[in-house]
Short mmCIF file of C-alpha atoms in Angstrom, two decimals:
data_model
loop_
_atom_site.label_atom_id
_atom_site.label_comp_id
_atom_site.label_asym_id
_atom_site.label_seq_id
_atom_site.Cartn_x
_atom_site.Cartn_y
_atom_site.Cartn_z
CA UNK A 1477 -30.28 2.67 -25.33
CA UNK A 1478 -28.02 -3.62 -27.90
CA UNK A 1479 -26.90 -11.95 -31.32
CA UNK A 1480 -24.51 -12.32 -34.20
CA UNK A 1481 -27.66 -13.74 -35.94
CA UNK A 1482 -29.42 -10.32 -36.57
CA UNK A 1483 -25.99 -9.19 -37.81
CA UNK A 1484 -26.59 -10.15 -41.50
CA UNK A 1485 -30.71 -8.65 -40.99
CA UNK A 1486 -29.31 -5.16 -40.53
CA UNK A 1487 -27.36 -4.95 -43.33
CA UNK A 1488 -29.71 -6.52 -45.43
CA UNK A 1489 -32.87 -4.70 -44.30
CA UNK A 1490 -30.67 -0.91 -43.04
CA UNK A 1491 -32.22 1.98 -41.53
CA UNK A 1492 -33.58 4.04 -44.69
CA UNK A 1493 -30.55 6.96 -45.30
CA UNK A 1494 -26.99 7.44 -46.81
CA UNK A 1495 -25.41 4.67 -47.27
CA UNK A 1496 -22.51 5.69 -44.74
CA UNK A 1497 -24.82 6.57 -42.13
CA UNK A 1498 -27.02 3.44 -42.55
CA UNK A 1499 -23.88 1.16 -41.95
CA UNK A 1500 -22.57 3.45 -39.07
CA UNK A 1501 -26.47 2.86 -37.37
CA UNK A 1502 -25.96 -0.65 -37.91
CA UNK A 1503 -22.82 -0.91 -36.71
CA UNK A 1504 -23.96 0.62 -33.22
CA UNK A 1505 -26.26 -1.71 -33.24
CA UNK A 1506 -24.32 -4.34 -33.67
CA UNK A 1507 -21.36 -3.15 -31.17
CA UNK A 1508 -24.15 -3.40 -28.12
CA UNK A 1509 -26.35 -6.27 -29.44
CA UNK A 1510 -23.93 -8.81 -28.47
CA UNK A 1511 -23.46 -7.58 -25.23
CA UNK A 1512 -25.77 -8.62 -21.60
CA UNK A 1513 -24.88 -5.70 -19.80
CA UNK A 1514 -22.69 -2.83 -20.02
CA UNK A 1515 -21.25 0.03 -17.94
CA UNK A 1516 -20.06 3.30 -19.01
CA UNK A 1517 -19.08 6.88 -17.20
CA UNK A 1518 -21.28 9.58 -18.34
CA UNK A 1519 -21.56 13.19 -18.53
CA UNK A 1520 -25.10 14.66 -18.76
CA UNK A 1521 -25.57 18.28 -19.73
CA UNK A 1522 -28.71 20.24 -19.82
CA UNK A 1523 -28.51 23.99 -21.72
CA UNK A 1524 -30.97 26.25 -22.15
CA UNK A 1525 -30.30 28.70 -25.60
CA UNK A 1526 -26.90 28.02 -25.36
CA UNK A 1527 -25.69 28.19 -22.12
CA UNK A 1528 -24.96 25.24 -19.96
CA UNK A 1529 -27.17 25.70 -16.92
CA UNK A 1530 -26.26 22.06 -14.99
CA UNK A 1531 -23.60 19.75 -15.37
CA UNK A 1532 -23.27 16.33 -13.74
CA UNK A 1533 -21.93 13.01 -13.91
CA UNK A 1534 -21.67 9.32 -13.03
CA UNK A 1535 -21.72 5.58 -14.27
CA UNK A 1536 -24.80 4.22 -15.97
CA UNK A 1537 -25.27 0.36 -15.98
CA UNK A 1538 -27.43 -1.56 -18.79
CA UNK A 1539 -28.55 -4.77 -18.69
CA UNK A 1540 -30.61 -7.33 -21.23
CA UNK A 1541 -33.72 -7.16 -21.51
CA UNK A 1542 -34.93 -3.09 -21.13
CA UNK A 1543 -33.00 -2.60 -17.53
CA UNK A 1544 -30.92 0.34 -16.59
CA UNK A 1545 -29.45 2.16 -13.50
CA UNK A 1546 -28.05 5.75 -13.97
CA UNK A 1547 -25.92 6.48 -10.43
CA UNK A 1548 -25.35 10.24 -10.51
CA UNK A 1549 -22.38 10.94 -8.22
CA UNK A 1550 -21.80 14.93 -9.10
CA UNK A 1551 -22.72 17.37 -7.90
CA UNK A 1552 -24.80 14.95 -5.69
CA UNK A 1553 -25.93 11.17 -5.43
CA UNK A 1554 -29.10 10.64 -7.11
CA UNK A 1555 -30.22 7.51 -8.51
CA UNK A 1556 -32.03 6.76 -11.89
CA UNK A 1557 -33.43 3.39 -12.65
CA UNK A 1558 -35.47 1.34 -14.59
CA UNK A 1559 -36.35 -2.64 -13.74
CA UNK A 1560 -37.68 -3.24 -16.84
CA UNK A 1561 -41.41 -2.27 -15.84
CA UNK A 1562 -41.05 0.90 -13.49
CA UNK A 1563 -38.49 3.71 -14.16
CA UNK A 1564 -37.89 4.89 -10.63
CA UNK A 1565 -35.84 8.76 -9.96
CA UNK A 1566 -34.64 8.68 -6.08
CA UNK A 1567 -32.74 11.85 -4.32
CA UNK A 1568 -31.84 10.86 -1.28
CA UNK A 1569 -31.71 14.56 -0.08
CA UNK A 1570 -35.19 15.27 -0.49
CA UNK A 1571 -36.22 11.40 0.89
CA UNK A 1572 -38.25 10.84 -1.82
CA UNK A 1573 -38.68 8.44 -4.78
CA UNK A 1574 -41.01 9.21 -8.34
CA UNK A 1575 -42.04 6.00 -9.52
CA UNK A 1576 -44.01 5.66 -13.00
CA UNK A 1577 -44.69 2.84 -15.25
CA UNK A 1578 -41.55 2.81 -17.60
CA UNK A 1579 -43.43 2.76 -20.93
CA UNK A 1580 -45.64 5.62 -19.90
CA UNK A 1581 -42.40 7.95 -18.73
CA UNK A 1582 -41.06 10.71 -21.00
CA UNK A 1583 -38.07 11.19 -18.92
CA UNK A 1584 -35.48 11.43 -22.08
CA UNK A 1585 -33.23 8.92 -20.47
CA UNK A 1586 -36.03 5.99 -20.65
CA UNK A 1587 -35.06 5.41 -24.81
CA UNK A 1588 -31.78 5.16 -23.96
CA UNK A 1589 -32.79 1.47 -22.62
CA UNK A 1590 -32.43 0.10 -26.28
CA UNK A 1591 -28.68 -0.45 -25.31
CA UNK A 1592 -30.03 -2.85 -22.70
CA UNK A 1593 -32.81 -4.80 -24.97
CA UNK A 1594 -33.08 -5.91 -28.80
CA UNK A 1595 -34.61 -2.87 -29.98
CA UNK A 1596 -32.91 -1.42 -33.12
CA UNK A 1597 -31.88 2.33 -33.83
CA UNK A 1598 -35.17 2.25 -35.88
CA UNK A 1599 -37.16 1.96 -32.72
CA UNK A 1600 -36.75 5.36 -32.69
CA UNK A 1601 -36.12 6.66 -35.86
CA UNK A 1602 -37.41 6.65 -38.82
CA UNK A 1603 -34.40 7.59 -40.86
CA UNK A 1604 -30.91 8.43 -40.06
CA UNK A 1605 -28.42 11.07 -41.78
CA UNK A 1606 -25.15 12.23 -41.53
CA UNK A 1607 -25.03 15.47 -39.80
CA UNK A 1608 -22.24 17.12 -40.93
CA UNK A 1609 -22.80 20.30 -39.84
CA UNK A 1610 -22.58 18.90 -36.22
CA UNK A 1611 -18.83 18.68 -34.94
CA UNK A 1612 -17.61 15.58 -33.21
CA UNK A 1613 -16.03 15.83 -29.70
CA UNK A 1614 -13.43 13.49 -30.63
CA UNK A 1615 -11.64 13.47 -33.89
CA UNK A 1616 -12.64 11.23 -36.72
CA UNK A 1617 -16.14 10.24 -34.93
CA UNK A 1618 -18.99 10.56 -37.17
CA UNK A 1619 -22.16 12.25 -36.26
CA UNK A 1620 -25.73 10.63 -36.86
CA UNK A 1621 -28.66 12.85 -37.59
CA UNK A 1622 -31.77 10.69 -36.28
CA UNK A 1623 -35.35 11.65 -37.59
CA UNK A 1624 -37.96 10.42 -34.55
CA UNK A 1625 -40.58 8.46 -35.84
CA UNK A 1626 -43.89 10.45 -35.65
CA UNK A 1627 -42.38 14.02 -36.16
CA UNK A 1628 -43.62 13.78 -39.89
CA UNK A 1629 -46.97 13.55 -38.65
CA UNK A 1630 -49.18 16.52 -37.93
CA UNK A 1631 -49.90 17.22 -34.15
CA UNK A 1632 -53.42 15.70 -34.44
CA UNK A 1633 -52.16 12.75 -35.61
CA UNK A 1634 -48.69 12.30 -33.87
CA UNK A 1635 -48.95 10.28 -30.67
CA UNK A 1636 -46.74 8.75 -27.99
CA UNK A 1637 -46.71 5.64 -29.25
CA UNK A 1638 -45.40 7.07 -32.66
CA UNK A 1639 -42.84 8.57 -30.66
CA UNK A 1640 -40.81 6.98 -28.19
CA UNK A 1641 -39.92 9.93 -26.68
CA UNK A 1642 -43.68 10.59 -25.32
CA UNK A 1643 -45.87 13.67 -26.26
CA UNK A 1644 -43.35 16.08 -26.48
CA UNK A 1645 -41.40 15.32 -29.15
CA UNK A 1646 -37.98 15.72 -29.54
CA UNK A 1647 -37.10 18.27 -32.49
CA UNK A 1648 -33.37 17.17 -32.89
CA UNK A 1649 -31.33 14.08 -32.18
CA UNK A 1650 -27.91 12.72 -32.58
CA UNK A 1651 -25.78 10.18 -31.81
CA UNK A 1652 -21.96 10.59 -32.23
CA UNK A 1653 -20.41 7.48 -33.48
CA UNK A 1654 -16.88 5.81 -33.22
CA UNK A 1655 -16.35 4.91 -37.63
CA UNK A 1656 -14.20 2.23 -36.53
CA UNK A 1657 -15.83 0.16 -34.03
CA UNK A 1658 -19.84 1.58 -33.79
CA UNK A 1659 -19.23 2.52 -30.12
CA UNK A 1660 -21.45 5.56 -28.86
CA UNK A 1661 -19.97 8.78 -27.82
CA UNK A 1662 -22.68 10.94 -27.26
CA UNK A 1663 -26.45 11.69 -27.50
CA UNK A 1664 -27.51 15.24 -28.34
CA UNK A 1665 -31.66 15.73 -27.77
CA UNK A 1666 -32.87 19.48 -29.17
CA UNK A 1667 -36.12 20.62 -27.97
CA UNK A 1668 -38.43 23.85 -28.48
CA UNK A 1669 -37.27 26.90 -26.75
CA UNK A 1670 -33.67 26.18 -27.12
CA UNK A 1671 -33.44 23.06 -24.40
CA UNK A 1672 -30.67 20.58 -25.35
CA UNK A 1673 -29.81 17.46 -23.00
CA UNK A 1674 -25.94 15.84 -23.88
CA UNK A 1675 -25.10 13.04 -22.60
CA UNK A 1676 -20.99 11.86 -23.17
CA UNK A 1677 -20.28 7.88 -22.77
CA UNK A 1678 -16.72 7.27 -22.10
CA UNK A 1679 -14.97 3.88 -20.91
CA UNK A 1680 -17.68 1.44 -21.97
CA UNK A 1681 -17.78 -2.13 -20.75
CA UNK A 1682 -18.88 -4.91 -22.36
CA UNK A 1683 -19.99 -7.91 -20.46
CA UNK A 1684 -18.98 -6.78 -16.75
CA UNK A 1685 -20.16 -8.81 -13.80
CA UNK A 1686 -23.47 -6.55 -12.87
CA UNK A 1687 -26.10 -8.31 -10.19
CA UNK A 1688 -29.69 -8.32 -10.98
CA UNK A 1689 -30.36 -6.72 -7.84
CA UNK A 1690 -28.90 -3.87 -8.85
CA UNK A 1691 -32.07 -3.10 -11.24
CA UNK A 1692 -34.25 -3.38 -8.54
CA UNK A 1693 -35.13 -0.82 -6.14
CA UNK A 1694 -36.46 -0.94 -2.55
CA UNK A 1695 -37.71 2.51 -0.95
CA UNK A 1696 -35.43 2.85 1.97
CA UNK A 1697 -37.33 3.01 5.24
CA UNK A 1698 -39.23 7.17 5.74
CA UNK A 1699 -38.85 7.43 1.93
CA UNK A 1700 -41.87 9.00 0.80
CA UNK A 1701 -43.13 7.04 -2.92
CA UNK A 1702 -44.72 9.99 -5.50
CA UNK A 1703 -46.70 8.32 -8.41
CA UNK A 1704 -46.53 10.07 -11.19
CA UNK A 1705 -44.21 11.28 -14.12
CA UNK A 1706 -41.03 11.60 -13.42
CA UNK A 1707 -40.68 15.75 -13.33
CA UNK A 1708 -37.49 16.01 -11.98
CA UNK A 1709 -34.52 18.58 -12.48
CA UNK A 1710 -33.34 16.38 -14.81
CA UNK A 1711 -35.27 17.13 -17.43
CA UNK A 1712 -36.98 19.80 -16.35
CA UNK A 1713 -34.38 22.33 -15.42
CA UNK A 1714 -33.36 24.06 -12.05
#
């Protein structure tokens, strides 16, 4: 966000739901489990009550344990990436770099590590459903309805550790899964006030040759370093 030896735990200890959607979580799992690293193109969206305000795209690279590097290459080169303690958002236009300790970030694309670590789906949710009122962007996918752990909880008692996602929870997310093979599709977060974030994964890779140092980033020279969370356009909006 993911060894054949936890294959037989998720079936015998599945994500509480339908019984289709329990084996379709644990067959994502499965799908990235076995795998070191992983590449993928991507297309991120970001819509505000229904209308697409920013589009962009780019390959994303994963890599075991909790390490990922999201190169955004339209409409400009911007670089997301976390080493497996700092999550790191550079734009080389504005010469600078946000760095912030990767546990305490709520950018939305810090979860999305679980495809690089051993967490499971239920990391981050509690239960999963099908959502069948949700269409699938590719015929005969499936699409998962994901309840974040800590949204039963009243605001007093919710926190950010309940809720990978940090302190402002997400009301809606789905993943869109392949039936035959587990492999992701797409990620659909829903906030308050109408925000959605879609992310599509095409031409996955499992196992390509990625160097270490490409999880590791070094402030080019007259970059100026910003500590703090990561409030970028992003996530934030334009």
């Amino acid at each position: 966000m993911l060894p054949v030896l936890y294959t037989a735990l998720l079936f015998l200890f599945p994500l509480p739901g339908g019984n289709e959607a329990s084996s379709l979580a644990a067959r994502m799992e499965t799908r990235y489990r076995n795998a070191a690293t992983l590449q993928a193109t991507f297309l991120e969206r970001y819509s505000e009550n229904g209308a697409v305000l920013r589009t962009e795209a780019g390959t994303a690279y994963f890599r075991r344990p909790g390490k990922m590097r999201w190169e955004y290459d339209h409409p400009e080169k911007d670089l997301f990436l976390v080493d497996g303690k700092t999550a790191w958002f550079y734009v080389p236009a504005d010469h600078t770099v946000t760095r912030v300790p990767a546990k305490q970030s709520e950018d939305l694309r810090t979860p999305l590590a679980l495809l690089a670590g051993r967490m499971k789906i239920s990391r981050i949710c509690s239960r999963v459903e099908l959502a069948e009122r949700e269409n699938p962007v590719r015929e005969g996918d499936a699409v998962l309805h994901c309840i974040v752990r800590g949204q039963s909880k009243t605001a007093a008692n919710a926190s950010s550790a309940d809720n990978p996602f940090g302190n402002e929870a997400a009301d809606a997310i789905f993943f869109e899964v392949n039936r035959d093979n587990g492999e992701l599709a797409r990620i659909i977060v829903r906030q308050a006030g109408g925000i959605q974030l879609e992310f599509r994964f095409e031409n996955w890779r499992f196992d390509p040759p990625i160097p270490e140092s490409m999880f590791h980033f070094e402030p080019p020279p007259g970059v100026a370093i910003v500590n703090g969370e990561l409030l970028d356009a992003k996530t934030q909006g334009n």
